[in-house]
Amino acid sequence: MTAERRRRRLRVRGVVQGVGFRPFVYTTATELALAGEVGNDEAGVLVEVEGSAAALDAFAERLRRPPPAATVESVECTDLAARDDTGFRIADSARTGGRTAVPPDAALCATCTGELRDPGNRRYRHPFINCTDCGPRFTITTGLPFDRERTSMAEFALCDSCAREYADPTDRRFHAQSICCPGCGPVLTFSGTGAGDALSDARALLRAGGILAVKGIGGYHLACDATDQAAVSELRRQKDRGDKPFAVMVPDLTTARRIVRVDRASAALLTGAAHPIVLLPRRGHAGDDSTSSAAADLDVAQAVAPASPDLGVMLPYTAVHLLLFGLPGDPSGPRALVMTSGNRGGEPICYDDEDARTRLAGLADARLSHNRRILVPCDDSVLRVVDGVELPIRRSRGYVPAPMVLPMPVPPTLAVGGDVKNTCAVADGRTVWLSQHLGDMDRPATLAAFDTAERHLERLTRVTPGRLVADAHPGYRSTGWARRHAGEREVRTVQHHHAHIAAVMGEHGLDPSETVLGFAFDGTGWGPDGAIWGGELLAAGYRGFRRLAHLKYVPLPGGDITVERPYRMALAHLWAAGVGWPEHLAPVQACPHTERGVLEHQLRTGLGCAPTSSMGRLFDAVASLAGIRHTVDYEAQAAIELEAAARDTSTGKPVYRFAAVPGTDPVVIDPAPVITAVAQDTGRTVPTGVIGARFHAAVARLVAELALDHGEIARTVVLSGGVFQNALLLSATRTLLRDHGFTVLCPHRLPPNDGGLALGQVLAAGAG
């Protein structure tokens, strides 16, 4: 009998705990009449199976097609001596000193949604329903292995019915660590006045135009009726939000299609396991050619996203959210809710209940809360779709802490990212884990959040970094943090734009021997020459880079104040281009007379001016010249509105063209001809949309021409930096490059903005 049987040990690595993987293994093994056992440990899942060779081969093949929430990165197979085992069992978790991944938080699945709506189900209307395919993971977890005792659900003892489901390998809630029911789970509470039912009172408050703080998976949201102009305006005032758009939550895809245009790729993102915020074209906005009658009967308030042709939309990802909209028979809540982070502008998201009582007291009229502790704050993720491909803007809930595979091994490393849209990362071997979005490092609260996130990431991954990596900017707060916390460890620095390019190379798994043409276009990045870079073409590999071309330096007078006032950047570009400041030009009119005199003195003498090659600042200048935006309330607002004006607009003639300064190495690209042409077009009263379209086309053409000029170096082009969040620019540039035979790599799993820097830092330091 033994001679006919074989035994194998299979080590499965990836996101394989808390996602229904062991029940899947159990069911598969029993279907194939295999004996043995499966268990979790800190390295992943370990399986020993015994049976015929054909059954073992079939088992190994089926392991690579896991449950929806699982991700199998590798399966390692070892032959063992057969033991003549009978039956298959699920073993207890073990500690081995290995390493595995905590699953990301997953949106409520279709099966649980059906149970939530079913009056005959014991979890009917249960606000905390979940199973192995859905529910909180990362945000409730303290350590590994991912078992209930190491989550905030340890505080809730299972009732007999839930305990039976938890222990039954054939049940889809087998070892679902956050399993509970109305008899043994968390409880919702409402802090305001009402009839006593938390959800009914919350819906009534929203219907009446109130602002509600809602405790979710990764923190508190502030919610109000998205169709109520007064309520949205009040929330905007309370949050000190300026004109920055709010996200909107709607109950289902059908409702989403009433306010935005949803294509197949966007629908897949909206309904996928992560349920991120997706930026989508707004119905009824200028440029919307939709004729669907579905758009006519749900009007989102203008104050939700002033001057924006897009709306950030998401679907409910918890049962609390669904119940807030109401089930059949409920007095319904609003059909569209503003759902924005529970904080004031620039602060980290509020997630602690005691903190919420104080920080949100002046922002919300009441709180809908619960007694399941959030251990790790995590903002919503934000994505957009460009040419059918997803482009992350913020990678956080639903994606973190899923690991990424590195194209080369690295020693234990901590990368601290940048100062804006900060994320950090830990890496060891060929695996890297990036943190959730942490925010801008100019506030003490964000620095404190960084401390907490970094420690938690090290604890979850069991990586003890032997070195730290930071941005080369000597004034970055993240770089200062690295130096203060390094102790005896080495601190390496990586140039900002090199990190941008290396991140995209790593995401696409490029070999360490490869060189690419990397276009890094953003607002600000410290250059080795002390200038502010941001319009760069680099010949780059992981190990280093060579600067091939850049925008001509233009004075940036006054630093951050000019970033907040694009009219100043327009005047600087006009001055550099020799155009002067004719009174009829919009930025000249926008600049107060006294400030104009100070600005002229700065530009003439260089006092308080830093040279910059920033493409982001050039977008600001053109937006102001075109009369679109002269001051901003949030980052890239001027560029976003310039893109909006240019969308679906024909360029006509003439075309704008940049000029190369003769005899320069690296090549210096002069934007003066473009600035001059824009100024002339505004004098001819050319529509702002046409000016915007011509400018976008000119930048895309510039990238293609530079790539062709340097095509002997590489035929692979990387596009990165925050400017490439611009869908119009990204699409046009990628199309031109592909038409000329280039392979084009763009961010797909990480943002092109500074949220992806940490990965690039890991790779650049690892190769150096």
Short mmCIF file of N, CA and C in Angstrom, two decimals, residues 106-109 113 116-117 217 248-253 255-256 270-276 313-326 335 337 339 397:
data_model
loop_
_atom_site.label_atom_id
_atom_site.label_comp_id
_atom_site.label_asym_id
_atom_site.label_seq_id
_atom_site.Cartn_x
_atom_site.Cartn_y
_atom_site.Cartn_z
N ALA A 106 -11.25 43.80 3.14
CA ALA A 106 -12.00 43.45 1.93
C ALA A 106 -13.45 43.90 2.07
N ALA A 107 -14.00 44.42 0.99
CA ALA A 107 -15.38 44.91 0.98
C ALA A 107 -16.37 43.77 1.17
N LEU A 108 -17.52 44.10 1.70
CA LEU A 108 -18.59 43.13 1.92
C LEU A 108 -18.86 42.33 0.63
N CYS A 109 -18.87 41.01 0.74
CA CYS A 109 -19.05 40.18 -0.45
C CYS A 109 -20.54 40.01 -0.78
N THR A 113 -23.87 40.08 1.64
CA THR A 113 -24.90 41.08 1.34
C THR A 113 -26.27 40.42 1.23
N LEU A 116 -27.44 39.63 4.70
CA LEU A 116 -27.82 40.87 5.38
C LEU A 116 -29.25 41.27 5.03
N ARG A 117 -29.67 40.99 3.79
CA ARG A 117 -30.98 41.40 3.29
C ARG A 117 -32.06 40.33 3.52
N ILE A 217 -14.11 51.07 8.65
CA ILE A 217 -13.09 50.04 8.87
C ILE A 217 -11.77 50.65 9.29
N VAL A 248 -18.02 60.77 -3.02
CA VAL A 248 -19.45 60.48 -2.88
C VAL A 248 -19.63 58.96 -2.81
N MET A 249 -20.43 58.50 -1.86
CA MET A 249 -20.80 57.09 -1.78
C MET A 249 -22.25 56.93 -2.23
N VAL A 250 -22.49 55.95 -3.09
CA VAL A 250 -23.85 55.64 -3.53
C VAL A 250 -24.11 54.16 -3.25
N PRO A 251 -25.39 53.75 -3.13
CA PRO A 251 -25.67 52.39 -2.66
C PRO A 251 -25.32 51.28 -3.64
N ASP A 252 -25.27 51.58 -4.96
CA ASP A 252 -25.04 50.51 -5.92
C ASP A 252 -24.57 51.09 -7.25
N LEU A 253 -24.22 50.20 -8.15
CA LEU A 253 -23.69 50.60 -9.45
C LEU A 253 -24.74 51.33 -10.28
N THR A 255 -27.07 53.34 -9.22
CA THR A 255 -27.11 54.72 -8.77
C THR A 255 -25.87 55.48 -9.22
N ALA A 256 -24.72 54.81 -9.20
CA ALA A 256 -23.49 55.46 -9.66
C ALA A 256 -23.65 55.94 -11.10
N LEU A 270 -14.98 49.56 -9.02
CA LEU A 270 -15.98 49.95 -8.03
C LEU A 270 -16.52 48.76 -7.26
N THR A 271 -16.66 47.63 -7.94
CA THR A 271 -17.29 46.45 -7.32
C THR A 271 -16.29 45.40 -6.87
N GLY A 272 -14.99 45.64 -7.07
CA GLY A 272 -13.98 44.67 -6.67
C GLY A 272 -13.80 44.60 -5.17
N ALA A 273 -12.89 43.75 -4.71
CA ALA A 273 -12.71 43.50 -3.28
C ALA A 273 -12.26 44.74 -2.52
N ALA A 274 -11.55 45.67 -3.20
CA ALA A 274 -11.04 46.85 -2.51
C ALA A 274 -12.08 47.96 -2.38
N HIS A 275 -13.04 48.05 -3.32
CA HIS A 275 -14.04 49.13 -3.31
C HIS A 275 -13.38 50.51 -3.09
N PRO A 276 -12.46 50.91 -3.95
CA PRO A 276 -11.83 52.22 -3.78
C PRO A 276 -12.73 53.34 -4.24
N VAL A 313 -16.22 58.53 -6.76
CA VAL A 313 -17.39 57.73 -6.37
C VAL A 313 -16.93 56.41 -5.78
N MET A 314 -17.61 55.96 -4.74
CA MET A 314 -17.36 54.62 -4.21
C MET A 314 -18.68 54.00 -3.80
N LEU A 315 -18.66 52.67 -3.69
CA LEU A 315 -19.82 51.91 -3.26
C LEU A 315 -19.64 51.49 -1.80
N PRO A 316 -20.73 51.16 -1.10
CA PRO A 316 -20.60 50.72 0.30
C PRO A 316 -19.71 49.50 0.42
N TYR A 317 -18.76 49.54 1.36
CA TYR A 317 -17.88 48.39 1.53
C TYR A 317 -18.03 47.73 2.89
N THR A 318 -18.98 48.22 3.70
CA THR A 318 -19.33 47.55 4.95
C THR A 318 -20.85 47.45 5.05
N ALA A 319 -21.30 46.58 5.92
CA ALA A 319 -22.74 46.46 6.15
C ALA A 319 -23.30 47.74 6.76
N VAL A 320 -22.51 48.42 7.59
CA VAL A 320 -22.97 49.68 8.17
C VAL A 320 -23.32 50.67 7.07
N HIS A 321 -22.47 50.75 6.06
CA HIS A 321 -22.75 51.67 4.95
C HIS A 321 -24.06 51.31 4.24
N LEU A 322 -24.23 50.01 3.95
CA LEU A 322 -25.47 49.60 3.27
C LEU A 322 -26.70 49.90 4.11
N LEU A 323 -26.59 49.63 5.39
CA LEU A 323 -27.73 49.88 6.28
C LEU A 323 -28.01 51.37 6.43
N LEU A 324 -26.98 52.19 6.27
CA LEU A 324 -27.17 53.63 6.34
C LEU A 324 -28.03 54.13 5.19
N PHE A 325 -27.90 53.49 4.03
CA PHE A 325 -28.77 53.84 2.91
C PHE A 325 -30.18 53.27 3.11
N GLY A 326 -30.29 52.18 3.86
CA GLY A 326 -31.59 51.60 4.16
C GLY A 326 -31.88 50.37 3.31
N ARG A 335 -29.78 59.16 -1.30
CA ARG A 335 -29.28 58.19 -2.28
C ARG A 335 -27.84 58.45 -2.68
N LEU A 337 -24.26 60.10 -0.69
CA LEU A 337 -23.70 60.69 0.52
C LEU A 337 -22.29 61.20 0.24
N MET A 339 -18.83 61.36 1.54
CA MET A 339 -18.17 60.48 2.50
C MET A 339 -16.69 60.84 2.47
N ARG A 397 -6.59 51.72 1.86
CA ARG A 397 -7.52 50.65 2.22
C ARG A 397 -7.85 49.75 1.04
#
